[in-house]
Amino acid sequence: MDTFIAFLIPGLFTGAAYAIAASGLVLTYTTTRVFNIAHGAFGMVLSFVFWDLTIRQGLNVVLSLFLVLFVIAPLIGFIMQRLITRGLGNAPVGVSLVVTVGMFVGLIGFAQQYWPEDRIEPEAPRFVPPFWLTFADGDGVPGWQVAGTSITGLQLITILSSIVVAVGLYLLLNKTRIGTAMRASVDNPELLRLFGGKPDNAAALAWMIGMSLAALTGILLVSVVGLDYFGLTLLVVNAYAAAMVGRLKSLPMTFAGAMGIGVFESLAIGYSTDSPLLSTVRPAIVPIFLFAVIVLAPQAQLRIGQVKGMVSAPVPSIPRMGIAGAATLLVAALFVTTASDVRLLQLGTAATYAIVMLSLVLLTGYGGHVSLAQLSFAGVGALTYAKLDEPNLSGLVMATLVAAGVGALVALPVLRLTGLYLALATLAFAVIMEKVVFKSPDLGFGSGGAVEVERLSILGYRFESTGAYVFLMVAFMVAIGMGVLVVRRGVVGRMLIAMRDSPAACGTLGLDMRWFRVGLFASSAGIAGLAGALVAGLRRLTGEADFIFFNSLPLLLLAVVFGITSVTGAVLGGVGLMLLPVLQAETVNVLGSDVKLGGLMFMVIGIGAVLAARDPNGLSNYLFRFGRFLERRLRARIVAGLPQLTTPDGLAADGLTDGRTDGGADETAVHEPAPTGVPLGKVVSDGAPARG
Amino acid sequence: MPLLEVDDVVVQFGGVTAVNHASFEAEAGRITGLIGPNGAGKTTCFNVISGLQRPTKGAVRFNGRTVTRTPVHRRSRQGMGRTFQRLEAFGSLSVRDNVRVALDIHRGFRGIIKPSASDIDGLLERVGIRSYADDRADAIPTGTARLLELARCLAGAPKLLLLDEPSSGLDETETDDFGDLLEDLAAEGMGILMVEHDMDLVMNVCDTIRVLDFGEVIAVGDPSMIRSDPKVQKAYLGYSDVDVDKEPVA
Ligand SMILES: Nc1ncnc2c1ncn2[C@@H]1O[C@H](COP(=O)(O)OP(=O)(O)OP(=O)(O)O)[C@@H](O)[C@H]1O
Ligand SMILES: [Mg+2]
């Protein structure tokens, strides 16, 4: 019993902290319908701010606390709502996910850049002392003795804070006008406006309070967790689970869920010393719990009335595709025969990332589903390939199939759910893979370990030289890229895009989207798995560090920035992601002092994604537009130069000059809105509510 | 037995009762009008019928079967088609591909093995939007997009068509053509349930009309009865005179 209580009290403490975080998350979600993946990252940055004020600047603790909680955090919340998340609740959930993931990565980058880990400041230790560190009983143990265990001042403060937050939120939501507006605005913003409410003010207030709560959580936990960019940020996964218990709307249930998770986790930690199984699974308890709550979530009804027409990347004709593919291979061949080994490894890495991004073109670009675990699927592929130890085509096929199977396994339990839930399920999966499976010595690579991998041989030919192997990788990339385009041109591609544009219409036309979605997830995971197997062979050594969860996020973001709806975007994105660590290692000279680019690159990516999220066609779309412009100019010039030819069509192979093959999907740039109507994407309701 | 029966359906959103014990039916081969002022609960009724909204209470029967808990796509396969008041065309696809997707879905696995080619232009021709076939669906006028949604439904050869304000965005001649099309479809045996604000169209083509107000059915009858029903006039009073009540500005 005594040990039970000894485990219970720290559980109540962490539970209380999770409750504070989760209530902020729920508040912003119910009011604005934006699930803030970056909630934890904001908490992390704000606790760094707190540390900066108190330890680095030497400001009074209470004053700093006041500044962070009641000035800086609300201000940031207000700015975020006004500049970034406004109107996001009505956009497809994929958009708000990318925006908040963008903020997540950008904030990590900001913290790394502004408070770099390797900066030595003897007068400012990277450490926040716990509040109210008293040795009241004089027994040398901090805190008070209660029932044979001790409660520290910090624990007491945290539990009290959570009660204050709970009561405060209850009063706000139930006893004030603006609180009523906050509850109403998610149900029916138009109705609220009708009665004179201002949904925008309610949204801003929700973000301000949410941000303060994130800061409070971070500051309460920082003395325990340490000033750790990732550790503090990822604590929020626990808050996600708690918020899911409350179905993203009930605050009491969220509090109960948070307490339950805190206590359960603490008991598991306490008792795991006796049980080897429990101690391996322990880090995955919360993500498994998150997954379970998601699976139990009630079926979401198909949403109607969102912005349509997301995909505008051109669909090249078959000849054009062939030429682009052949050109890529030719350039790769030239490169491979001349480049140094370092460059070769870089190209191979770029090809790997490009293939993983191609898997996202299928899943996210066409299908509209967001996966936060694409590198984990790649890890499954690498692991399978390494463990099978069959360095030939059948090993590669097995790696692909196993990854596809795992992808299906993630999507199956959430068959009934879509959007946010599916994305959170992939997040839970990625954390489980990182914390448990990849670390496991039997199943995975072993903790901190790596596995040796042999390079592929096909039909007896062994791709032993790095040059040949990299060329093979590029060939795979080209083949998959073409495969994706062939799918896009066909029935399945049209259906994917239809599902992305309007799930409701697909349903009422008779499409059972559930199995389609599982198939889509499986194919996408399979492609990522193939990439993983290939890169394992390239490096000849693969380990858990290659497939940590966080790395899937910049990958997703870069894919969006470069254009997640096109193969071109994926290839460019692959190169971009390969260059990322190269650039991060650079130092530039700013005003006479050397500055490392480390975190800055994450900031650039994060901001880029926030800007690009609303148009997932990304940078490559500008490239396409420019290409079309050039083509038109060129065609006109050739026609003018050769007056004897009467038909311009005879000039070039038509497949080359005519990019539009699939219903003019690439002609957005030249479409004028028809004179009598409003373009569909911007149609405002004829008097019906947003989701009427 | 009627093709569609809505039986004592209640839908509540938080504190708002959008549909309040509504019961009505629609027959095969007939055009049934569902009218009522803004916010009366017409679209919510459609969502319940097509399965996009689970009712708080009540039942929906279609073609002799209770479908209250049947998933959306299965109702469609049983022969229900619908269009949307807030357009749900596939904006990234061309008009032709919108219909092509509908045909492929309708043909199920066969559609995936052997994509459909024919029929599409015929359907576009039938609703009168053939000339837009190659345009992207998010770049066509609203009225055209509504006709596109209709063509898409027709690709599935439904027994029952649910049309939510199909004529808004159409000009007068287009509306006339559209009325003729509806009468043709009904003559072929299709049941049509139509929410519509254009009273001329409703009075001209509907065989029978149900009036909804505050989620309740307040009147049932043929056009002439509805026109003279005092309850209906009262419900519409303050909006505009019942006889000339045109579609409010979109
Ligand atoms: N998803 C929803 N959440 C909350 N309230 C809703 C929702 N959908 C509809 N309502 C409310 O239900 C009532 C009925 O709405 P509905 O859209 O069914 O009316 P309608 O008869 O179609 O009106 P209109 O003629 O404007 O299209 C309205 O008061 C509306 O605000
Ligand atoms: Mg309506």
XYZ file of N, CA and C in Angstrom, chain A residues 11 59 63 85 111 139 218 220 262 275 303 321 353 365 369 384 421 452 468 504 506-507 515 533 589 604 609 648:
84
model
N 2.051 10.487 -9.779
C 1.071 10.314 -10.856
C 0.060 11.443 -10.863
N 15.762 38.024 -13.656
C 14.532 38.688 -13.230
C 13.898 37.901 -12.072
N 7.683 37.836 -10.955
C 7.485 38.784 -12.049
C 7.585 38.061 -13.398
N -4.049 31.169 -37.667
C -5.066 30.105 -37.606
C -6.475 30.598 -37.900
N 13.768 27.576 -31.007
C 14.429 27.329 -29.710
C 15.879 26.899 -29.922
N 14.074 16.527 7.243
C 14.613 15.168 7.112
C 15.506 15.021 5.884
N 4.368 23.914 -19.373
C 5.804 23.849 -19.629
C 6.601 24.271 -18.406
N 5.703 24.318 -15.283
C 5.576 23.387 -14.150
C 6.431 22.143 -14.372
N -1.864 10.101 -15.971
C -0.744 10.412 -15.092
C -0.530 9.303 -14.071
N 9.414 -5.900 -13.607
C 8.946 -6.638 -14.779
C 9.654 -6.139 -16.038
N -18.239 15.606 -43.405
C -18.485 17.045 -43.368
C -18.866 17.559 -44.746
N 5.845 12.148 -69.803
C 6.316 11.452 -68.618
C 7.569 10.646 -68.949
N 14.421 10.175 -49.895
C 13.403 11.104 -49.423
C 12.356 11.357 -50.497
N -1.391 14.230 -51.084
C -1.631 15.090 -52.236
C -2.916 14.716 -52.950
N -5.223 12.644 -46.956
C -4.992 12.201 -45.584
C -3.582 12.543 -45.155
N 12.812 -4.740 -41.935
C 12.480 -6.015 -42.559
C 13.598 -6.472 -43.481
N -8.340 12.241 -36.610
C -8.155 11.013 -35.850
C -7.133 10.107 -36.520
N 23.773 -4.211 -39.736
C 24.458 -4.173 -41.028
C 23.547 -4.703 -42.128
N 26.633 2.543 -58.922
C 25.601 1.697 -59.520
C 24.378 1.638 -58.627
N -18.251 13.857 -48.860
C -19.703 13.719 -48.748
C -20.304 13.315 -50.093
N -18.799 11.784 -52.543
C -18.405 10.410 -52.852
C -19.314 9.427 -52.132
N -19.587 9.716 -50.874
C -20.477 8.843 -50.117
C -21.848 8.770 -50.747
N -12.549 1.046 -47.108
C -11.554 0.089 -47.598
C -10.588 0.746 -48.555
N 14.104 0.366 -47.184
C 14.972 -0.771 -47.507
C 16.114 -0.313 -48.408
N 28.419 34.265 -41.301
C 28.940 35.350 -40.505
C 27.929 36.479 -40.471
N 12.695 28.089 -41.133
C 12.341 28.399 -42.522
C 11.298 27.402 -43.027
N 5.866 26.114 -44.488
C 4.692 25.232 -44.483
C 3.452 25.985 -44.058
N 0.181 24.948 -86.481
C 1.137 24.890 -85.386
C 1.199 23.496 -84.755
